[in-house]
Every structure is written in C-alpha cells, then in structure tokens.
Amino acid sequence: MSDVVIKVENLGKQYRLGSVGTGTVSHDLNRWWYKVRGKEDPYLKIGDVNDRTQRGESDLVWALKDINFEVRQGDVLGIIGKNGAGKSTLLKILSRVTGPTLGNIKVRGRIASLLEVGTGFHPELTGRENIFLNGAILGMTKNEIKSKFDEIVDFSGVERYIDTPVKRYSSGMYVRLAFAVAAHLEPEILIVDEVLAVGDAEFQRKCLGKMKDVSGQGRTVLFVSHNLQAVSNLCNTGIVLKNGRVETYGNIEDCVKSYIISSRNTTLINVSNSNRLKRTNGNVIFEEVKAVKNNEECWEFNYDEDICVNIKVKVQVEVDDLSFYLAIKNPFSGEIISNFKLVISDKKLEIEDCLSFSVIIPFKTIRPGQYALYFALGDAGTKIFYDVVDENVNLPILNINPVSMDVHENSGFVTLPIKIQY
C-alpha cells in the first residue's frame, strides 16, 4: 500500500472579487449550461494571477493555480510564503472548509485542523463542553475523549477556566485549548495554520514539541508559519507559495533558502522614508548603505568572501561627536549574533559635512546562514540616536562550498573582527 496520505493534482481556486458565485444570475446559468453539456467552464479561462502588488484587469482572481504535491505518512510539511500567497486557502481546501475550483485532492486519514483562533469552538459553551464538541466533530467517541481529557486540559494550561464559556477567554487561552484538543485526539493528519503566534514563547515551544511527537508516531503534520526557525527545525519537506503558485517544493532547507532569497530587500535604505527619522532626531542621517563585491552592489556572499558594506552619512546640524553602531541578528529568532560600536568622529562636525567609510566582516568569521543587519548613528556620551535603520534587511551568506567550518560554529553571541576603512 502506498504511504502517500495527501495527493494534490492540478489544484486551483478562483474567486470573484466583491461577489458571491460568478456575480450575476446570467453568469451562473451560463456556467451551469456549459457544465451539463460537458464543456469546460468558460470562466476558468480568464482571471488574474494572485499578485497584490499589481492592479488587475479582471475581477476574477486565481488564489491558487496549478498546485501539485504529495505528502507521505509521517512527513512534516512546512508551507511558507508571503501574506496573500495562498497558504490559508490551501489549508482550507485540504480541511474541506471550502472546495476547489479545479483539480483533485485525495486524503487518506482523519484530519484535525487548527486554521484560526477558536476553530470549531462555540463561544457560548465552556472549555469542557467545547473539548467534547470538537472531539465529536473529529469523529471521536465520548469514551475516547474522556480518556484524553486530563491530558488536554493539562497541556492547555487553562484548568482554572475549563468551566468558563470560551467567549471570555483571551485569544491566547483560546488557541491553547484549541491546539491541545487538535493534537491530543490523535488525528492521522494535523493541519496547523499561523495560530501559534498568538501564544506565548513557552506555549509555542510546547506546541512545537508536541508536533514533533505527533510526527514521530507516524502521523502527518502540515504547518504554516512565518517563523522560519520553527519551520526549519520541525519540518522535513516544504512548499514555497508565491502568488498562488508553487515556487519551490522539496527539501525544507532548499525551500527556506529559496524563500529568503526571493523575498529579501535588495535596497537597504530608502532615504525618502521619513518613518525611521520619527523615532530619532535626524541630526546625522544615513545617505547610503550598500553591500558591495568587486565594486558592484551585492547582497549575497559566500563563506570564503569578505563582506563589505559601504556607508555614507550626512550631517544635518552641528554635532560634537559621532558613533556608528552595527548589530547582526538571526532573522529567524531575533537573537543578536554580534554587535559593534565605533566612534567615527570625536570632533565637532559642521552642517553639510559628509563622511564615507566601509565596514568589513572578514571571510570565514561568520558561519554560513542568513543574517539581518541593523545600523545606527548616535552620540556615545548621551546615548541619543541620530538615525536608525532597523528594518529587517536580510544579508544572505550562502554555504556554497565552505572550505572549513572551524570558526564560530557554536550559536550564541560572538565577537567578530569587524574592520573599518575610510
């Protein structure tokens, strides 16, 4: 017997913007008439791609188009992509919340879905009653639910409120109980959308541990999250969705790398963006921050290459001294890998003065991976910041063919031998 538990073939989902159905009675009749004659739906030949960055020409949009993949028993499939890429639509179709417009889905096994906070819960019922209700929806008998009841309540951490109507629960309590029910009633397939972000850090760790246990028991997990660290640690296979289509499918490491490279910012700083100056006084501003390789702009480096960032700053008012700050973070967890501070001018700077310098991170001093850079200008004495670039600007350092991994292989904070050239 095949171990494939989910098979998706040529899946498509089309929506008409602002309308239910195809929009008019005549269109619905036209669609029905084509169907009874065995002809293709005429409205499936039109429709815009699911791209929110462009103004479409049609009011028909393909939320998903030409989706094909298989999930085997025991796989943990990570589904990643930008907001609006079609992730939640795909999970709703797999959970039979909505039907596909095109294509076939074959599922073998009972599915438990946690698509949004409070999925399958009735707000007027207590937590205790909702456990039995949700279990019944999943096809469990009353005795089966009773046998798991104490485990569910203990895992959720809401024992004190178990006889309180869930409409009085916070969103975090809601999702705690909902996940506990979905994970403990032993479905063959567990589908989890981006709801764990509602919970606190301790509960997220418990959930990820539980999903690992579930997969270790031979059951299948489909996991949607923007936390790439969690996806990388939990999943063994992945799908990257972009504009409603599969961009990458296969090994989770390849999928995460593909998603990061396709979605990163290639322009580090937008000097016309005043939002960054609203939180600082703007006495000195970044005019340009640009990573370069061989004198050309580049945001992708190999392990055995120096990382060079050229920086230009402009003085807006007279300042007595000027310090430059650099922080390198793990974009998945937000953990600071290294930081750096340098006084770049200890004399008074005049209005319209400009300074240029380069920050160099020597090769093989930072392990291959994905990093986020943060820059700041400030007064070292008063700790007043003049300008800050703290958007998550990703700098990929690809593990293409590292000669060795003998430097800073451990995680955590490290002191890097960063150099400054004027």
Coordinates of C-alpha atoms in Angstrom, one line a residue:
M1 CA 0.0 0.0 0.0
S2 CA 1.3 3.5 -0.8
D3 CA 2.3 5.6 2.1
V4 CA 1.0 8.8 0.4
V5 CA -1.7 10.3 2.6
I6 CA -2.3 13.5 0.7
K7 CA -2.1 13.9 -3.1
V8 CA -3.0 17.2 -4.8
E9 CA -3.3 17.3 -8.5
N10 CA -3.7 20.5 -10.6
L11 CA -5.5 22.3 -7.8
G12 CA -7.0 25.7 -8.5
K13 CA -9.2 28.0 -6.6
Q14 CA -10.8 31.0 -8.2
Y15 CA -12.6 33.9 -6.5
R16 CA -14.7 36.7 -8.0
L17 CA -13.8 39.9 -6.2
G18 CA -16.7 41.6 -4.4
S19 CA -19.2 38.9 -5.3
V20 CA -20.6 35.6 -4.3
G21 CA -20.6 33.0 -7.1
T22 CA -19.9 34.4 -10.6
G23 CA -21.6 37.7 -9.9
T24 CA -24.9 37.5 -11.8
V25 CA -27.7 35.1 -12.4
S26 CA -27.0 35.0 -16.1
H27 CA -23.3 34.1 -15.4
D28 CA -24.4 31.3 -13.1
L29 CA -26.8 30.0 -15.7
N30 CA -24.2 30.2 -18.3
R31 CA -21.7 28.2 -16.2
W32 CA -24.4 25.6 -15.4
W33 CA -25.3 25.3 -19.1
Y34 CA -21.7 24.6 -20.0
K35 CA -21.4 22.0 -17.3
V36 CA -24.5 20.0 -18.3
R37 CA -23.2 19.8 -21.8
G38 CA -19.8 18.5 -20.6
K39 CA -17.9 21.6 -21.7
E40 CA -15.2 23.5 -19.8
D41 CA -16.4 26.3 -17.5
P42 CA -15.9 29.5 -19.6
Y43 CA -14.9 31.5 -16.6
L44 CA -11.9 29.3 -15.9
K45 CA -10.2 30.6 -19.0
I46 CA -9.9 34.1 -17.5
G47 CA -8.7 35.5 -14.3
D48 CA -5.7 37.4 -12.9
V49 CA -2.8 35.9 -11.1
N50 CA -2.9 36.3 -7.3
D51 CA -0.4 39.3 -7.2
R52 CA -1.3 42.0 -4.7
T53 CA 1.4 44.3 -6.0
Q54 CA -0.3 44.9 -9.3
R55 CA -3.7 46.3 -10.3
G56 CA -5.6 43.6 -12.1
E57 CA -7.6 43.8 -15.2
S58 CA -10.2 41.2 -14.2
D59 CA -12.5 40.8 -11.2
L60 CA -11.7 37.1 -11.3
V61 CA -8.6 36.1 -9.3
W62 CA -6.8 32.8 -9.0
A63 CA -6.0 32.4 -5.3
L64 CA -4.3 29.1 -6.2
K65 CA -3.4 27.7 -9.6
D66 CA -1.7 24.5 -10.8
I67 CA -0.8 23.2 -7.3
N68 CA 0.7 19.7 -7.3
F69 CA 2.3 17.9 -4.5
E70 CA 2.3 14.7 -2.3
V71 CA 2.6 14.2 1.4
R72 CA 3.7 10.9 2.8
Q73 CA 2.8 9.4 6.1
G74 CA 4.9 10.8 8.9
D75 CA 6.1 13.8 6.9
V76 CA 6.0 17.3 8.5
L77 CA 5.3 19.6 5.6
G78 CA 6.1 23.3 6.1
I79 CA 4.1 25.7 3.9
I80 CA 5.7 29.2 3.6
G81 CA 5.2 32.3 1.6
K82 CA 4.3 35.9 1.9
N83 CA 0.9 37.2 3.2
G84 CA -1.7 36.6 0.5
A85 CA 0.4 33.8 -1.3
G86 CA -2.5 31.3 -0.8
K87 CA -1.3 29.3 2.2
S88 CA -4.5 29.6 4.2
T89 CA -6.7 29.0 1.2
L90 CA -4.8 25.8 0.5
L91 CA -5.2 24.6 4.1
K92 CA -9.0 25.4 4.0
I93 CA -9.4 23.3 0.9
L94 CA -7.4 20.4 2.4
S95 CA -9.6 20.7 5.5
R96 CA -12.8 20.7 3.4
V97 CA -13.8 24.1 4.7
T98 CA -14.1 25.2 1.0
G99 CA -14.0 23.4 -2.2
P100 CA -11.5 23.7 -5.1
T101 CA -12.5 25.2 -8.4
L102 CA -10.2 22.9 -10.3
G103 CA -8.2 19.7 -9.6
N104 CA -8.4 16.7 -7.3
I105 CA -7.4 16.1 -3.7
K106 CA -7.0 12.6 -2.3
V107 CA -6.7 12.3 1.5
R108 CA -6.3 9.1 3.5
G109 CA -6.9 9.5 7.2
R110 CA -8.8 11.7 9.7
I111 CA -7.8 15.4 9.6
A112 CA -7.7 17.8 12.6
S113 CA -7.4 21.4 11.6
L114 CA -6.4 24.5 13.5
L115 CA -6.8 27.2 11.0
E116 CA -7.6 30.2 13.2
V117 CA -8.2 31.1 16.8
G118 CA -11.2 29.2 18.0
T119 CA -11.7 26.9 15.0
G120 CA -14.6 24.6 15.7
F121 CA -15.4 26.2 19.1
H122 CA -18.7 27.6 20.2
P123 CA -18.2 30.8 22.2
E124 CA -21.2 30.2 24.5
L125 CA -20.0 26.8 25.6
T126 CA -17.5 26.2 28.3
G127 CA -14.0 24.9 27.7
R128 CA -15.0 21.5 28.9
E129 CA -18.1 21.3 26.6
N130 CA -16.0 22.5 23.6
I131 CA -13.5 19.7 24.1
F132 CA -16.3 17.2 23.7
L133 CA -17.8 19.1 20.8
N134 CA -14.5 19.4 19.0
G135 CA -13.7 15.8 19.6
A136 CA -17.1 14.7 18.2
I137 CA -16.5 16.8 15.1
L138 CA -13.2 15.0 14.6
G139 CA -15.1 11.6 14.9
M140 CA -14.1 10.6 18.4
T141 CA -16.4 8.7 20.7
K142 CA -17.3 10.1 24.1
N143 CA -15.2 7.5 25.9
E144 CA -12.1 8.3 23.7
I145 CA -12.4 12.0 24.5
K146 CA -12.8 11.2 28.3
S147 CA -9.6 9.1 28.2
K148 CA -7.7 12.1 26.8
F149 CA -9.5 14.9 28.7
D150 CA -7.0 15.3 31.6
E151 CA -4.0 15.4 29.1
I152 CA -5.7 18.0 27.0
V153 CA -6.5 20.3 30.0
D154 CA -3.1 19.9 31.5
F155 CA -1.3 20.7 28.2
S156 CA -3.5 23.8 27.6
G157 CA -2.8 25.3 31.0
V158 CA -6.4 26.6 31.3
E159 CA -7.6 24.2 34.0
R160 CA -8.8 27.0 36.2
Y161 CA -11.1 28.3 33.4
I162 CA -12.2 25.0 32.0
D163 CA -15.9 25.5 33.1
T164 CA -16.0 29.1 31.9
P165 CA -17.6 30.0 28.5
V166 CA -14.8 30.4 26.0
K167 CA -16.1 33.7 24.8
R168 CA -14.5 35.1 28.0
Y169 CA -11.1 33.5 27.1
S170 CA -8.2 35.6 25.7
S171 CA -7.0 34.8 22.2
G172 CA -4.0 33.1 23.8
M173 CA -6.2 30.9 26.0
Y174 CA -8.4 30.1 23.0
V175 CA -5.6 28.9 20.9
R176 CA -4.0 27.0 23.8
L177 CA -7.2 24.9 24.3
A178 CA -7.9 24.5 20.5
F179 CA -4.4 23.2 19.8
A180 CA -4.5 20.9 22.8
V181 CA -7.7 19.3 21.5
A182 CA -6.5 19.0 17.9
A183 CA -3.1 17.5 18.9
H184 CA -4.3 15.0 21.6
L185 CA -7.3 13.4 19.8
E186 CA -4.9 11.5 17.6
P187 CA -5.8 12.5 14.0
E188 CA -3.9 10.9 11.3
I189 CA -3.2 14.3 9.8
L190 CA -2.8 17.5 11.8
I191 CA -3.1 20.9 10.0
V192 CA -1.9 24.0 11.8
D193 CA -2.1 27.5 10.4
E194 CA -0.3 30.6 11.8
V195 CA -2.2 30.5 15.1
L196 CA 0.7 29.6 17.4
A197 CA 2.0 33.1 17.1
V198 CA -0.9 34.1 19.4
G199 CA 0.6 32.0 22.2
D200 CA 3.5 33.0 24.4
A201 CA 7.0 31.7 23.9
E202 CA 6.6 28.9 26.5
F203 CA 3.4 27.6 24.8
Q204 CA 5.0 27.8 21.3
R205 CA 7.8 25.6 22.5
K206 CA 5.3 23.1 23.9
C207 CA 3.4 23.1 20.6
L208 CA 6.4 22.5 18.5
G209 CA 7.5 19.7 20.8
K210 CA 4.0 18.1 20.6
M211 CA 4.1 18.3 16.8
K212 CA 7.4 16.6 16.8
D213 CA 5.9 13.8 19.0
V214 CA 2.9 13.6 16.6
S215 CA 5.2 13.1 13.6
G216 CA 7.3 10.7 15.5
Q217 CA 4.3 8.5 16.0
G218 CA 3.9 8.2 12.2
R219 CA 1.2 10.8 11.8
T220 CA 1.4 13.7 9.4
V221 CA 1.6 17.4 10.1
L222 CA 1.0 20.4 7.7
F223 CA 2.5 23.5 9.3
V224 CA 2.1 27.1 8.1
S225 CA 4.2 29.7 9.9
H226 CA 6.2 32.8 9.2
N227 CA 8.7 31.7 11.9
L228 CA 11.3 30.2 9.6
Q229 CA 13.4 29.0 12.5
A230 CA 10.4 26.8 13.7
V231 CA 9.7 25.6 10.2
S232 CA 13.4 24.6 9.7
N233 CA 13.6 22.8 13.0
L234 CA 10.2 21.0 12.7
C235 CA 9.7 20.2 9.0
N236 CA 11.5 17.8 6.7
T237 CA 9.7 18.8 3.5
G238 CA 8.4 22.2 2.3
I239 CA 6.4 24.2 -0.2
V240 CA 7.0 27.8 -1.1
L241 CA 3.9 29.5 -2.4
K242 CA 4.2 32.7 -4.4
N243 CA 1.2 34.5 -6.0
G244 CA -0.9 31.3 -5.7
R245 CA 1.6 29.0 -7.3
V246 CA 4.2 26.6 -6.1
E247 CA 7.6 28.3 -6.4
T248 CA 9.7 25.6 -4.7
Y249 CA 8.8 22.1 -3.5
G250 CA 11.1 19.6 -1.8
N251 CA 13.7 19.6 1.0
I252 CA 12.8 22.1 3.7
E253 CA 16.3 23.7 3.7
D254 CA 16.1 24.4 -0.1
C255 CA 12.6 25.8 0.4
V256 CA 13.6 28.2 3.2
K257 CA 16.7 29.3 1.3
S258 CA 14.6 29.9 -1.8
Y259 CA 12.0 31.9 0.1
I260 CA 14.6 34.1 1.9
I261 CA 16.4 34.9 -1.3
S262 CA 13.3 35.7 -3.3
S263 CA 11.8 37.9 -0.6
R264 CA 14.7 39.8 0.8
N265 CA 15.2 43.5 0.4
T266 CA 17.8 44.4 -2.2
T267 CA 17.8 48.1 -1.3
L268 CA 18.9 48.5 2.3
I269 CA 17.9 52.1 2.9
N270 CA 15.3 54.4 1.3
V271 CA 16.4 58.0 2.0
S272 CA 12.9 59.2 1.2
N273 CA 11.4 57.1 4.0
S274 CA 10.9 59.5 6.9
N275 CA 9.4 56.9 9.2
R276 CA 12.9 55.9 10.5
L277 CA 13.6 59.6 11.5
K278 CA 10.4 59.9 13.5
R279 CA 12.0 57.9 16.3
T280 CA 15.3 59.7 16.1
N281 CA 16.4 63.4 16.0
G282 CA 17.9 63.3 12.5
N283 CA 21.0 65.4 13.3
V284 CA 23.0 62.9 11.2
I285 CA 21.4 60.7 8.6
F286 CA 22.4 57.7 6.5
E287 CA 22.5 58.8 2.9
E288 CA 23.6 55.4 1.5
V289 CA 24.2 51.9 2.9
K290 CA 25.3 49.4 0.2
A291 CA 26.9 46.0 0.3
V292 CA 29.5 45.6 -2.5
K293 CA 31.5 42.8 -4.0
N294 CA 34.1 43.5 -6.8
N295 CA 32.9 47.2 -6.7
E296 CA 29.3 46.2 -7.6
E297 CA 26.3 46.2 -5.3
C298 CA 25.7 42.7 -4.0
W299 CA 23.5 41.2 -1.2
E300 CA 24.8 37.7 -1.4
F301 CA 28.2 36.4 -0.2
N302 CA 30.0 33.1 0.0
Y303 CA 31.5 31.8 3.2
D304 CA 35.1 32.4 1.9
E305 CA 34.5 36.1 0.9
D306 CA 34.9 39.3 2.8
I307 CA 31.5 41.1 3.4
C308 CA 31.9 44.8 2.6
V309 CA 29.3 47.4 3.3
N310 CA 29.9 51.0 2.1
I311 CA 28.2 53.7 4.2
K312 CA 27.7 57.4 3.6
V313 CA 26.4 59.7 6.3
K314 CA 25.4 63.4 6.1
V315 CA 25.4 65.9 9.0
Q316 CA 22.2 68.0 9.3
V317 CA 23.2 70.1 12.3
E318 CA 26.4 70.6 14.2
V319 CA 27.3 67.6 16.4
D320 CA 30.2 67.2 18.9
D321 CA 30.9 63.6 18.2
L322 CA 29.6 60.7 16.2
S323 CA 29.4 56.9 16.8
F324 CA 28.5 54.2 14.5
Y325 CA 26.6 51.0 15.6
L326 CA 26.2 47.7 13.8
A327 CA 24.2 44.7 15.0
I328 CA 24.0 41.3 13.3
K329 CA 20.9 39.2 14.1
N330 CA 19.4 35.9 13.4
P331 CA 16.3 36.9 11.3
F332 CA 14.5 33.7 12.4
S333 CA 14.8 34.1 16.2
G334 CA 15.8 37.8 16.6
E335 CA 18.9 36.6 18.6
I336 CA 21.8 39.1 18.4
I337 CA 24.8 37.2 16.9
S338 CA 27.2 40.1 17.2
N339 CA 27.3 43.9 17.7
F340 CA 29.9 46.5 17.0
K341 CA 30.4 50.2 18.0
L342 CA 33.0 52.7 16.8
V343 CA 33.5 56.4 17.3
I344 CA 34.0 57.6 13.8
S345 CA 34.5 61.3 14.6
D346 CA 35.4 62.8 18.0
K347 CA 35.5 66.4 16.8
K348 CA 32.7 68.8 16.0
L349 CA 31.0 68.2 12.7
E350 CA 29.6 71.1 10.7
I351 CA 26.4 71.3 8.8
E352 CA 26.6 69.6 5.3
D353 CA 29.7 67.6 6.3
C354 CA 29.7 64.1 4.7
L355 CA 31.5 61.0 5.9
S356 CA 32.2 57.8 3.9
F357 CA 33.6 54.6 5.3
S358 CA 33.4 50.8 4.7
V359 CA 32.5 48.1 7.2
I360 CA 34.3 44.8 6.5
I361 CA 33.4 41.5 8.1
P362 CA 36.4 39.2 7.2
F363 CA 35.7 35.9 5.5
K364 CA 35.2 32.7 7.5
T365 CA 34.4 34.6 10.7
I366 CA 30.7 34.1 10.5
R367 CA 29.2 30.8 9.7
P368 CA 27.0 30.2 6.6
G369 CA 23.4 31.2 7.0
Q370 CA 21.0 34.1 6.8
Y371 CA 21.5 37.3 8.8
A372 CA 19.8 40.6 9.4
L373 CA 21.8 43.8 9.6
Y374 CA 20.9 46.8 11.8
F375 CA 22.7 50.2 11.6
A376 CA 22.6 53.3 13.8
L377 CA 24.3 56.6 14.3
G378 CA 24.4 58.3 17.7
D379 CA 26.2 60.2 20.4
A380 CA 28.2 57.8 22.5
G381 CA 28.1 60.1 25.6
T382 CA 24.4 61.0 25.7
K383 CA 23.2 57.7 24.0
I384 CA 21.0 59.8 21.8
F385 CA 20.4 58.2 18.4
Y386 CA 20.5 60.4 15.3
D387 CA 19.4 57.8 12.7
V388 CA 18.5 54.1 12.9
V389 CA 17.9 51.6 10.1
D390 CA 16.3 48.8 12.0
E391 CA 14.1 47.2 9.3
N392 CA 14.8 43.5 8.9
V393 CA 17.3 43.8 6.0
N394 CA 18.5 40.3 5.1
L395 CA 22.1 39.6 4.1
P396 CA 22.4 36.1 2.7
I397 CA 25.7 34.3 3.3
L398 CA 25.4 31.1 1.3
N399 CA 27.0 27.9 2.2
I400 CA 28.1 27.2 -1.4
N401 CA 31.3 25.3 -0.7
P402 CA 32.9 26.2 2.6
V403 CA 36.4 25.1 3.0
S404 CA 36.0 24.5 6.7
M405 CA 33.6 25.4 9.5
D406 CA 36.2 25.9 12.2
V407 CA 35.3 29.4 13.2
H408 CA 32.3 30.4 15.3
E409 CA 30.5 27.2 14.7
N410 CA 28.6 27.4 18.0
S411 CA 25.5 29.5 18.3
G412 CA 25.1 32.5 20.5
F413 CA 26.8 35.8 20.8
V414 CA 30.3 36.1 19.2
T415 CA 32.8 39.0 18.9
L416 CA 33.6 39.4 15.2
P417 CA 36.9 41.1 14.0
I418 CA 35.0 43.8 12.1
K419 CA 37.2 46.3 10.3
I420 CA 36.5 49.9 9.3
Q421 CA 38.1 51.6 6.2
Y422 CA 37.8 55.3 5.4

